């Protein structure tokens, strides 16, 4: 498994432009994900950009079941670990999400230009 590539955004327009760029560069939709602390903001971004939700299909049933009983920060960190981030990177990225930022993640790619 390759380490996921990522970029943190505070501006939704820049996020959308970056996703368009990824698609234009041949990145498959199933490899593009958005993570956000705010569920409504997350849903709006995914709707506007057609990016994927990081659900059971990606994280597996075990993680999904455990996430039912976890707080939002714990859920986000567990999802990040499940797709290949180490614990310290997941913690660092989740802290950025705490500040209202959005995380764009690309999986299964060796090189990505955001």
Steps between C-alpha positions, in 0.01 A plus 500: 500500500636841405481779751202723420575841357318796654455872513325710764260772382326791668336627180227295332562654158867397512393151613262469206762627254753251635255211460433608141876508437540149647228365272649676197832333585338156488440435872201269535200622699518195727844618617387852601364562851407798717515499881355777713397545864173671408260240358288758316807662347631156404172408329485832310858461378444143390179598321665794322813308399368142475785388726460176691393440855744289696253236614481126563613414149833675566560449871348155545214377715708473820604864497150612401344313793753640746442851363135483607622538859782748438505878508552693175876549550552131579296402193706721273831372638389136466392559138835662422691210656287248310598651164871513578593799718710423806361598843706817538407630153133420564518693827671797332245510216205467737628806689483694173141384454427626854583848366223479240717387212417229247728211408523380141644149478609303194564127537669243274724755328876536506507862384230761530498865402236695690 
